[in-house]
Amino acid sequence: MTEQEPASAVDSDAIDLSVRTPAQRSRTFTGILVNTALANITTSYLWYALTFWVYLETRNVIATGVIGGAYMLLIALSSISFGTLVDRHRKLAVMRFAAVFTLVMFVLAGVMFLLTPVEALLDLTQPWFWIFTMIILIGAVVENMRNIALSTTVTILIEPDRRANANGLVGMVQGLMFLVTSVLSGLSVGMLGMGWTVVVALVLTALAFAHLLTLRLPEEVRAAASDAQGGFDLRGSWAAVMAISGLFALILFSTFNNFIGGVYMALMDPYGLEMFSVEIWGTVFAVGATGFIVGGALIGKFGLGPNPLRTMLIAVALMGVLGAVFTLREWAWLYIVGIWFYMALVPVVEAAEQTVIQKVVPLPRQGRVFGFAMAFESAAAPITAFLIAPIAQFWIIPYARSSEGAAQLEPLLGEGISRGIALVFLVAGLIMIAVALIAFLTPVYRRVSASYAQAGVEEPESENAGTSSTS
């Protein structure tokens, strides 16, 4: 493919949009979106519960940082393969495979929890903790294959001028996932324990798979002809990204958000769990997660404007502001409000990237492009999580809790037992603001914006050509 190829090029023999009306395709997309939401809720519920359980039992931020970082690292290592599979196979088949795999892994986790003493599972010096954690994380990571497939179904089922809105609905559903899982995970660990939490996850995973079997996607006659090779087509993924001018820069821009996300991943739960009980923290995080729903709903209603990249960078800068100020004082209301506004901005960043890719990348390569983007962006969070967790545990937190450190930080960060974590958030937020503002000044920002605008001009002509070829 070259940069001159039609932006919306698809395999017309594989995709037949004349089978059903846009309204019927939209209803099918809603069914797929709801099913993916149930699967995401289930895996996130178990993942959050694992994080809460480990921290409450060990009071070790290194353990929570490693869990969060390992999750993102596994996504980074596997996303190229996920994207390759999505390009080579029908989308529903990929989703069903991911659902079965996740179910099997959660069964193994349940068996291991039943057979292994809790003391052994919580001993970080023994292999059982790491095996149990990896089984759950691998099951949750493979479920992410469905999110790549979901992004390609937007291209198949949704009209081009409504894709930004559809991506906003995806963000809204992800916000619902945060809301539900944060409440359920906290209550589940606090009231049921980890064993019954695994049982609940198993039941929900089985229900999601059963519902997935009832869905149909007749527009996808067969998998679109693809040049994807093997099960890990890194070369093809790279070629697909580099074939579109400025696309790699877009992925870099999206990665900005993930650097500060790694800090939050490692330290947000410990900060909240020091301030609240686990049951209350789950509810507090759920209140903050309603911002995710509101942000996604606003995109679903109004879209992202004529330049999604500009909207993305503004959102990233605002997220940096929030990260710098929402722990300046150890006030519960400030933390909750900061989380709410931060969550409201996350769907903007994600929907902007998805909308651009869906417009400028042909369907037979979208799986690998989405997979490459997920791999690249996910790698940023574990780098910061793995670095910041031990630094915070051994140096920053002890310094902030010492009499000398507390006195030095008090004018800026006030008083409280979590001033060390607040200091990390402040520095990370300031870095985020600077990076986003600098990105606005780069020539590549102007090139990506121009490429998106040009694709919007070419799209109607290529769509008319595609319609005549299938009629």
Short mmCIF file of C-alpha atoms in Angstrom, two decimals:
data_model
loop_
_atom_site.label_atom_id
_atom_site.label_comp_id
_atom_site.label_asym_id
_atom_site.label_seq_id
_atom_site.Cartn_x
_atom_site.Cartn_y
_atom_site.Cartn_z
CA MET A 1 0.00 0.00 0.00
CA THR A 2 1.14 3.56 -0.68
CA GLU A 3 0.05 6.86 0.72
CA GLN A 4 -1.95 7.53 -2.46
CA GLU A 5 -4.27 4.55 -1.99
CA PRO A 6 -7.89 5.34 -0.99
CA ALA A 7 -8.14 5.99 2.72
CA SER A 8 -11.20 3.79 3.14
CA ALA A 9 -10.04 0.92 0.92
CA VAL A 10 -11.56 -2.42 1.91
CA ASP A 11 -11.79 -5.90 0.44
CA SER A 12 -15.18 -5.59 -1.26
CA ASP A 13 -15.41 -9.37 -1.71
CA ALA A 14 -15.05 -9.90 2.05
CA ILE A 15 -17.23 -7.04 3.31
CA ASP A 16 -20.77 -6.70 1.92
CA LEU A 17 -22.46 -3.64 3.37
CA SER A 18 -25.58 -4.15 1.26
CA VAL A 19 -26.69 -7.09 3.42
CA ARG A 20 -28.35 -4.81 5.98
CA THR A 21 -29.17 -1.16 6.53
CA PRO A 22 -26.95 1.17 8.59
CA ALA A 23 -29.52 1.04 11.39
CA GLN A 24 -29.37 -2.77 11.49
CA ARG A 25 -25.58 -2.72 11.48
CA SER A 26 -25.66 -0.20 14.31
CA ARG A 27 -27.80 -2.56 16.40
CA THR A 28 -25.32 -5.36 15.81
CA PHE A 29 -22.48 -3.09 16.89
CA THR A 30 -24.42 -2.29 20.07
CA GLY A 31 -24.70 -6.02 20.81
CA ILE A 32 -20.97 -6.53 20.28
CA LEU A 33 -20.22 -3.47 22.41
CA VAL A 34 -22.41 -4.70 25.28
CA ASN A 35 -20.82 -8.16 25.14
CA THR A 36 -17.31 -6.72 25.15
CA ALA A 37 -18.31 -4.52 28.07
CA LEU A 38 -19.40 -7.58 30.07
CA ALA A 39 -16.10 -9.32 29.30
CA ASN A 40 -14.07 -6.22 30.23
CA ILE A 41 -16.02 -5.81 33.45
CA THR A 42 -15.30 -9.41 34.41
CA THR A 43 -11.56 -9.32 33.80
CA SER A 44 -11.17 -5.88 35.38
CA TYR A 45 -13.20 -7.00 38.38
CA LEU A 46 -10.79 -9.86 39.03
CA TRP A 47 -7.71 -7.78 38.26
CA TYR A 48 -8.74 -4.94 40.59
CA ALA A 49 -9.67 -7.46 43.28
CA LEU A 50 -6.23 -9.05 42.99
CA THR A 51 -4.55 -5.64 43.38
CA PHE A 52 -6.67 -4.69 46.40
CA TRP A 53 -6.19 -8.09 48.04
CA VAL A 54 -2.42 -8.13 47.62
CA TYR A 55 -1.93 -4.59 48.95
CA LEU A 56 -4.21 -5.10 51.94
CA GLU A 57 -2.45 -8.33 52.87
CA THR A 58 1.12 -7.13 52.26
CA ARG A 59 1.00 -3.29 52.45
CA ASN A 60 3.67 -3.33 49.75
CA VAL A 61 3.44 -0.84 46.86
CA ILE A 62 6.10 -2.79 44.98
CA ALA A 63 3.69 -5.72 44.74
CA THR A 64 0.87 -3.54 43.37
CA GLY A 65 3.27 -1.76 41.03
CA VAL A 66 4.56 -5.07 39.69
CA ILE A 67 1.01 -6.38 39.17
CA GLY A 68 -0.03 -3.26 37.26
CA GLY A 69 3.21 -3.04 35.34
CA ALA A 70 3.18 -6.74 34.45
CA TYR A 71 -0.35 -6.41 33.10
CA MET A 72 0.62 -3.56 30.77
CA LEU A 73 3.88 -5.25 29.82
CA LEU A 74 2.04 -8.42 28.81
CA ILE A 75 -0.31 -6.33 26.68
CA ALA A 76 2.67 -4.65 25.04
CA LEU A 77 4.35 -7.99 24.26
CA SER A 78 1.21 -9.66 22.90
CA SER A 79 -0.61 -6.89 21.03
CA ILE A 80 1.25 -7.40 17.74
CA SER A 81 0.13 -11.03 17.73
CA PHE A 82 -3.41 -10.00 18.64
CA GLY A 83 -3.52 -7.53 15.76
CA THR A 84 -2.15 -10.12 13.35
CA LEU A 85 -4.85 -12.61 14.36
CA VAL A 86 -7.54 -9.97 13.95
CA ASP A 87 -6.36 -9.20 10.41
CA ARG A 88 -6.12 -12.87 9.41
CA HIS A 89 -9.42 -14.12 10.84
CA ARG A 90 -13.05 -13.10 11.09
CA LYS A 91 -13.67 -10.72 13.96
CA LEU A 92 -16.31 -12.76 15.82
CA ALA A 93 -14.11 -15.86 15.61
CA VAL A 94 -11.28 -13.93 17.27
CA MET A 95 -13.61 -12.69 20.00
CA ARG A 96 -14.87 -16.21 20.73
CA PHE A 97 -11.34 -17.60 20.93
CA ALA A 98 -10.36 -14.89 23.41
CA ALA A 99 -13.43 -15.61 25.53
CA VAL A 100 -12.67 -19.34 25.75
CA PHE A 101 -9.01 -18.75 26.59
CA THR A 102 -9.85 -16.31 29.38
CA LEU A 103 -12.39 -18.74 30.82
CA VAL A 104 -9.81 -21.54 30.93
CA MET A 105 -7.23 -19.31 32.68
CA PHE A 106 -9.73 -18.22 35.33
CA VAL A 107 -10.61 -21.85 35.98
CA LEU A 108 -6.91 -22.57 36.56
CA ALA A 109 -6.69 -19.61 38.94
CA GLY A 110 -9.65 -20.94 40.91
CA VAL A 111 -8.13 -24.40 41.19
CA MET A 112 -4.81 -22.97 42.34
CA PHE A 113 -6.44 -20.77 44.98
CA LEU A 114 -8.38 -23.78 46.26
CA LEU A 115 -5.31 -26.01 46.52
CA THR A 116 -2.67 -23.54 47.74
CA PRO A 117 -2.57 -22.12 51.31
CA VAL A 118 -3.25 -18.37 51.39
CA GLU A 119 0.03 -17.77 53.27
CA ALA A 120 1.96 -19.30 50.38
CA LEU A 121 0.05 -17.28 47.78
CA LEU A 122 0.90 -14.03 49.56
CA ASP A 123 4.60 -14.80 50.08
CA LEU A 124 6.39 -12.71 47.45
CA THR A 125 9.53 -14.79 47.92
CA GLN A 126 7.74 -17.97 46.80
CA PRO A 127 6.76 -18.86 43.22
CA TRP A 128 3.09 -19.46 44.05
CA PHE A 129 2.28 -15.74 44.32
CA TRP A 130 3.80 -15.03 40.93
CA ILE A 131 2.21 -18.07 39.25
CA PHE A 132 -1.25 -17.22 40.61
CA THR A 133 -0.86 -13.57 39.59
CA MET A 134 0.36 -14.42 36.09
CA ILE A 135 -2.49 -16.85 35.45
CA ILE A 136 -5.04 -14.13 36.22
CA LEU A 137 -3.13 -11.47 34.29
CA ILE A 138 -2.66 -13.64 31.19
CA GLY A 139 -6.38 -14.39 31.13
CA ALA A 140 -7.15 -10.68 31.42
CA VAL A 141 -4.57 -9.76 28.76
CA VAL A 142 -5.91 -12.20 26.15
CA GLU A 143 -9.36 -10.71 26.66
CA ASN A 144 -7.90 -7.46 25.30
CA MET A 145 -7.74 -9.13 21.90
CA ARG A 146 -11.46 -8.44 21.78
CA ASN A 147 -10.87 -4.71 22.09
CA ILE A 148 -8.73 -4.70 18.93
CA ALA A 149 -11.42 -6.67 17.11
CA LEU A 150 -14.05 -4.25 18.43
CA SER A 151 -12.19 -1.28 16.90
CA THR A 152 -12.24 -2.96 13.48
CA THR A 153 -15.98 -3.71 13.75
CA VAL A 154 -16.52 0.06 14.05
CA THR A 155 -15.03 0.35 10.55
CA ILE A 156 -17.22 -2.49 9.25
CA LEU A 157 -20.53 -1.56 10.86
CA ILE A 158 -20.56 2.22 11.41
CA GLU A 159 -20.81 4.93 8.77
CA PRO A 160 -17.64 7.09 8.50
CA ASP A 161 -19.25 10.28 9.75
CA ARG A 162 -20.45 8.51 12.91
CA ARG A 163 -17.28 6.64 13.87
CA ALA A 164 -16.03 9.30 16.31
CA ASN A 165 -19.39 9.09 18.05
CA ALA A 166 -19.19 5.28 18.14
CA ASN A 167 -15.69 5.48 19.60
CA GLY A 168 -17.10 7.78 22.27
CA LEU A 169 -19.68 5.13 23.14
CA VAL A 170 -16.82 2.64 23.48
CA GLY A 171 -15.24 5.03 25.97
CA MET A 172 -18.53 5.38 27.83
CA VAL A 173 -18.81 1.62 28.17
CA GLN A 174 -15.23 1.46 29.44
CA GLY A 175 -16.19 4.04 32.05
CA LEU A 176 -19.08 1.85 33.11
CA MET A 177 -16.53 -0.96 33.46
CA PHE A 178 -14.43 1.15 35.84
CA LEU A 179 -17.49 2.16 37.86
CA VAL A 180 -18.88 -1.34 38.25
CA THR A 181 -15.60 -3.15 38.82
CA SER A 182 -14.19 -0.69 41.34
CA VAL A 183 -17.32 -1.04 43.49
CA LEU A 184 -17.64 -4.79 43.03
CA SER A 185 -13.94 -5.49 43.55
CA GLY A 186 -13.73 -3.53 46.79
CA LEU A 187 -16.92 -5.03 48.18
CA SER A 188 -15.98 -8.50 46.97
CA VAL A 189 -12.55 -8.51 48.60
CA GLY A 190 -13.85 -6.91 51.76
CA MET A 191 -16.96 -9.07 52.20
CA LEU A 192 -16.49 -12.30 50.21
CA GLY A 193 -12.73 -12.79 50.08
CA MET A 194 -10.53 -13.60 47.11
CA GLY A 195 -11.78 -17.18 46.67
CA TRP A 196 -15.41 -16.27 46.02
CA THR A 197 -14.25 -13.36 43.88
CA VAL A 198 -12.61 -15.84 41.51
CA VAL A 199 -15.86 -17.85 41.42
CA VAL A 200 -17.89 -14.75 40.49
CA ALA A 201 -15.41 -13.95 37.69
CA LEU A 202 -15.76 -17.49 36.33
CA VAL A 203 -19.56 -17.26 36.19
CA LEU A 204 -19.54 -13.87 34.46
CA THR A 205 -16.93 -15.01 31.93
CA ALA A 206 -19.06 -18.03 31.04
CA LEU A 207 -22.15 -15.81 30.61
CA ALA A 208 -20.27 -13.43 28.30
CA PHE A 209 -19.11 -16.33 26.14
CA ALA A 210 -22.63 -17.76 25.92
CA HIS A 211 -24.00 -14.39 24.78
CA LEU A 212 -21.19 -14.03 22.24
CA LEU A 213 -22.32 -17.25 20.56
CA THR A 214 -25.68 -15.63 19.78
CA LEU A 215 -24.20 -12.69 17.85
CA ARG A 216 -23.84 -12.63 14.04
CA LEU A 217 -21.89 -10.40 11.66
CA PRO A 218 -23.20 -11.19 8.13
CA GLU A 219 -21.43 -8.17 6.59
CA GLU A 220 -18.10 -9.95 7.05
CA VAL A 221 -18.46 -12.65 4.40
CA ARG A 222 -14.92 -13.81 5.10
CA ALA A 223 -11.74 -12.39 6.58
CA ALA A 224 -10.53 -9.52 4.39
CA ALA A 225 -7.56 -10.43 2.20
CA SER A 226 -4.50 -9.51 4.23
CA ASP A 227 -0.74 -9.57 3.78
CA ALA A 228 -0.32 -10.54 7.45
CA GLN A 229 2.27 -13.26 7.93
CA GLY A 230 2.43 -15.88 10.71
CA GLY A 231 1.23 -15.17 14.22
CA PHE A 232 3.51 -12.22 15.02
CA ASP A 233 3.75 -9.97 11.97
CA LEU A 234 5.94 -7.23 13.38
CA ARG A 235 7.30 -6.33 9.93
CA GLY A 236 3.81 -6.05 8.48
CA SER A 237 2.63 -4.02 11.45
CA TRP A 238 5.52 -1.60 11.08
CA ALA A 239 4.94 -1.33 7.32
CA ALA A 240 1.23 -0.64 7.84
CA VAL A 241 2.01 2.15 10.30
CA MET A 242 4.77 3.74 8.23
CA ALA A 243 2.71 3.60 5.02
CA ILE A 244 0.53 6.43 6.34
CA SER A 245 2.28 9.77 6.73
CA GLY A 246 2.39 10.84 10.36
CA LEU A 247 0.65 7.76 11.77
CA PHE A 248 3.62 6.79 13.93
CA ALA A 249 3.64 10.31 15.34
CA LEU A 250 -0.03 9.91 16.26
CA ILE A 251 0.86 6.81 18.25
CA LEU A 252 3.62 8.75 19.98
CA PHE A 253 1.16 11.46 20.90
CA SER A 254 -1.19 8.88 22.41
CA THR A 255 1.69 7.41 24.38
CA PHE A 256 2.09 10.69 26.28
CA ASN A 257 -0.98 9.78 28.30
CA ASN A 258 0.44 6.38 29.23
CA PHE A 259 3.62 7.69 30.83
CA ILE A 260 1.69 9.43 33.58
CA GLY A 261 -0.72 6.47 33.54
CA GLY A 262 2.12 4.27 34.78
CA VAL A 263 2.53 6.51 37.83
CA TYR A 264 -1.18 6.30 38.56
CA MET A 265 -1.13 2.54 38.04
CA ALA A 266 1.54 2.05 40.65
CA LEU A 267 0.38 4.57 43.27
CA MET A 268 -3.28 5.53 42.87
CA ASP A 269 -4.64 2.48 44.70
CA PRO A 270 -2.14 2.72 47.60
CA TYR A 271 -3.01 6.43 47.97
CA GLY A 272 -6.72 5.67 48.03
CA LEU A 273 -6.38 2.68 50.34
CA GLU A 274 -4.44 4.77 52.86
CA MET A 275 -7.26 7.31 52.85
CA PHE A 276 -10.25 4.93 52.78
CA SER A 277 -11.17 1.36 53.72
CA VAL A 278 -11.17 -1.07 50.79
CA GLU A 279 -14.98 -1.09 50.61
CA ILE A 280 -15.18 2.72 50.65
CA TRP A 281 -12.25 3.10 48.23
CA GLY A 282 -14.00 0.92 45.67
CA THR A 283 -17.08 3.14 45.92
CA VAL A 284 -15.00 6.33 45.79
CA PHE A 285 -13.22 5.14 42.66
CA ALA A 286 -16.61 4.28 41.16
CA VAL A 287 -17.79 7.85 41.73
CA GLY A 288 -14.68 9.10 39.95
CA ALA A 289 -15.25 6.63 37.12
CA THR A 290 -18.60 8.23 36.30
CA GLY A 291 -16.43 10.89 34.65
CA PHE A 292 -15.38 8.23 32.14
CA ILE A 293 -19.04 7.65 31.28
CA VAL A 294 -19.80 11.35 30.95
CA GLY A 295 -16.73 11.95 28.78
CA GLY A 296 -17.59 9.07 26.46
CA ALA A 297 -21.23 10.15 26.27
CA LEU A 298 -20.25 13.69 25.29
CA ILE A 299 -18.08 12.34 22.47
CA GLY A 300 -20.95 10.06 21.41
CA LYS A 301 -23.17 13.15 21.19
CA PHE A 302 -20.85 15.82 19.80
CA GLY A 303 -17.86 13.97 18.30
CA LEU A 304 -14.27 15.23 18.46
CA GLY A 305 -14.34 18.26 16.20
CA PRO A 306 -12.62 18.72 12.83
CA ASN A 307 -9.14 17.89 14.17
CA PRO A 308 -9.16 14.96 16.66
CA LEU A 309 -5.40 15.24 17.16
CA ARG A 310 -5.69 18.80 18.44
CA THR A 311 -8.47 17.69 20.77
CA MET A 312 -6.26 14.84 22.01
CA LEU A 313 -3.30 17.06 22.90
CA ILE A 314 -5.51 19.54 24.74
CA ALA A 315 -6.92 16.63 26.75
CA VAL A 316 -3.42 15.33 27.54
CA ALA A 317 -2.32 18.75 28.82
CA LEU A 318 -5.41 19.01 31.02
CA MET A 319 -4.72 15.52 32.39
CA GLY A 320 -1.28 16.74 33.39
CA VAL A 321 -2.82 19.67 35.25
CA LEU A 322 -5.12 17.30 37.12
CA GLY A 323 -2.26 14.95 37.97
CA ALA A 324 -0.29 17.84 39.41
CA VAL A 325 -3.00 19.25 41.66
CA PHE A 326 -5.43 16.52 42.79
CA THR A 327 -3.20 15.41 45.68
CA LEU A 328 -1.76 18.80 46.70
CA ARG A 329 -3.67 18.32 49.94
CA GLU A 330 -4.77 15.07 51.54
CA TRP A 331 -8.43 15.94 51.09
CA ALA A 332 -10.87 13.22 50.05
CA TRP A 333 -13.05 15.58 48.01
CA LEU A 334 -10.04 16.90 46.05
CA TYR A 335 -8.92 13.37 45.21
CA ILE A 336 -12.42 12.32 44.08
CA VAL A 337 -12.95 15.44 41.94
CA GLY A 338 -9.51 15.04 40.36
CA ILE A 339 -10.15 11.40 39.50
CA TRP A 340 -13.54 12.34 38.01
CA PHE A 341 -12.16 14.95 35.63
CA TYR A 342 -9.16 12.77 34.75
CA MET A 343 -11.49 9.90 33.84
CA ALA A 344 -13.65 12.24 31.75
CA LEU A 345 -10.62 13.06 29.58
CA VAL A 346 -9.40 9.50 29.01
CA PRO A 347 -12.08 8.65 26.37
CA VAL A 348 -11.11 11.78 24.44
CA VAL A 349 -7.52 10.59 24.01
CA GLU A 350 -8.48 7.04 23.09
CA ALA A 351 -11.36 7.95 20.75
CA ALA A 352 -9.24 10.50 18.90
CA GLU A 353 -6.58 7.95 18.03
CA GLN A 354 -9.12 5.30 17.01
CA THR A 355 -11.03 7.73 14.79
CA VAL A 356 -7.93 8.76 12.88
CA ILE A 357 -6.76 5.16 12.36
CA GLN A 358 -10.21 4.04 11.18
CA LYS A 359 -10.23 6.82 8.61
CA VAL A 360 -6.72 6.55 7.16
CA VAL A 361 -5.85 2.82 7.46
CA PRO A 362 -7.48 0.17 5.21
CA LEU A 363 -9.48 -2.52 7.02
CA PRO A 364 -7.15 -5.45 6.08
CA ARG A 365 -4.36 -3.72 8.06
CA GLN A 366 -6.29 -2.12 10.89
CA GLY A 367 -5.85 -5.06 13.28
CA ARG A 368 -2.07 -4.83 13.11
CA VAL A 369 -2.09 -1.04 13.36
CA PHE A 370 -4.34 -1.13 16.42
CA GLY A 371 -2.20 -3.93 17.84
CA PHE A 372 1.01 -2.00 17.19
CA ALA A 373 -0.46 1.10 18.81
CA MET A 374 -1.58 -0.90 21.85
CA ALA A 375 1.86 -2.52 22.16
CA PHE A 376 3.73 0.74 21.87
CA GLU A 377 1.47 2.70 24.20
CA SER A 378 1.15 -0.10 26.76
CA ALA A 379 4.94 -0.37 27.02
CA ALA A 380 5.08 3.17 28.42
CA ALA A 381 3.06 2.45 31.56
CA PRO A 382 5.10 -0.51 32.86
CA ILE A 383 8.32 1.44 32.40
CA THR A 384 7.12 4.15 34.76
CA ALA A 385 5.29 1.70 37.05
CA PHE A 386 8.34 -0.55 37.49
CA LEU A 387 10.57 2.47 38.06
CA ILE A 388 8.36 4.52 40.35
CA ALA A 389 7.09 1.75 42.68
CA PRO A 390 10.48 0.84 44.23
CA ILE A 391 11.64 4.47 44.20
CA ALA A 392 8.50 5.50 46.06
CA GLN A 393 8.64 2.53 48.46
CA PHE A 394 12.29 2.86 49.50
CA TRP A 395 13.11 6.56 49.14
CA ILE A 396 10.29 9.02 48.49
CA ILE A 397 7.69 7.70 50.98
CA PRO A 398 10.20 7.24 53.86
CA TYR A 399 11.58 10.73 53.18
CA ALA A 400 8.09 12.30 53.16
CA ARG A 401 7.18 10.54 56.42
CA SER A 402 10.35 11.59 58.22
CA SER A 403 10.14 14.69 60.39
CA GLU A 404 12.58 16.58 58.16
CA GLY A 405 10.89 15.60 54.90
CA ALA A 406 7.39 16.30 56.20
CA ALA A 407 8.46 19.78 57.29
CA GLN A 408 10.02 20.55 53.90
CA LEU A 409 6.99 19.32 51.92
CA GLU A 410 4.31 20.87 54.13
CA PRO A 411 4.24 24.34 52.48
CA LEU A 412 3.65 22.78 49.05
CA LEU A 413 1.79 19.55 49.79
CA GLY A 414 0.33 20.02 53.24
CA GLU A 415 0.25 17.30 55.88
CA GLY A 416 -0.63 13.62 55.70
CA ILE A 417 0.84 10.15 55.53
CA SER A 418 0.77 10.02 51.70
CA ARG A 419 2.75 13.20 50.92
CA GLY A 420 5.45 11.13 49.22
CA ILE A 421 2.94 9.77 46.69
CA ALA A 422 1.54 13.29 46.24
CA LEU A 423 5.03 14.54 45.36
CA VAL A 424 5.36 11.88 42.65
CA PHE A 425 1.97 12.84 41.19
CA LEU A 426 2.93 16.52 41.14
CA VAL A 427 6.18 15.97 39.23
CA ALA A 428 4.57 13.55 36.78
CA GLY A 429 1.77 16.01 36.04
CA LEU A 430 4.16 18.87 35.33
CA ILE A 431 6.12 16.69 32.93
CA MET A 432 2.90 15.73 31.17
CA ILE A 433 1.89 19.36 30.65
CA ALA A 434 5.28 20.25 29.18
CA VAL A 435 5.31 17.32 26.75
CA ALA A 436 1.81 18.06 25.45
CA LEU A 437 2.53 21.76 24.90
CA ILE A 438 5.79 21.00 23.10
CA ALA A 439 3.95 18.56 20.81
CA PHE A 440 1.74 21.39 19.55
CA LEU A 441 4.83 23.16 18.19
CA THR A 442 6.24 20.24 16.20
CA PRO A 443 6.05 20.02 12.39
CA VAL A 444 4.75 16.45 12.64
CA TYR A 445 1.64 17.70 14.47
CA ARG A 446 0.82 19.83 11.43
CA ARG A 447 1.48 16.93 9.05
CA VAL A 448 -0.79 14.52 10.93
CA SER A 449 -3.55 17.12 11.07
CA ALA A 450 -3.20 17.70 7.33
CA SER A 451 -3.26 13.95 6.59
CA TYR A 452 -6.50 13.53 8.52
CA ALA A 453 -8.11 16.46 6.72
CA GLN A 454 -7.00 15.10 3.32
CA ALA A 455 -8.39 11.65 4.13
CA GLY A 456 -11.73 13.27 4.89
CA VAL A 457 -11.74 14.84 1.42
CA GLU A 458 -10.82 11.56 -0.35
CA GLU A 459 -13.20 9.35 1.59
CA PRO A 460 -16.48 10.23 -0.14
CA GLU A 461 -14.99 9.52 -3.57
CA SER A 462 -13.54 6.13 -2.50
CA GLU A 463 -16.82 5.17 -0.82
CA ASN A 464 -18.76 5.95 -3.99
CA ALA A 465 -16.36 3.75 -5.93
CA GLY A 466 -16.75 0.94 -3.40
CA THR A 467 -20.55 1.16 -3.57
CA SER A 468 -20.59 0.86 -7.33
CA SER A 469 -18.25 -2.14 -7.28
CA THR A 470 -20.47 -4.12 -4.90
CA SER A 471 -23.78 -3.28 -6.57
#
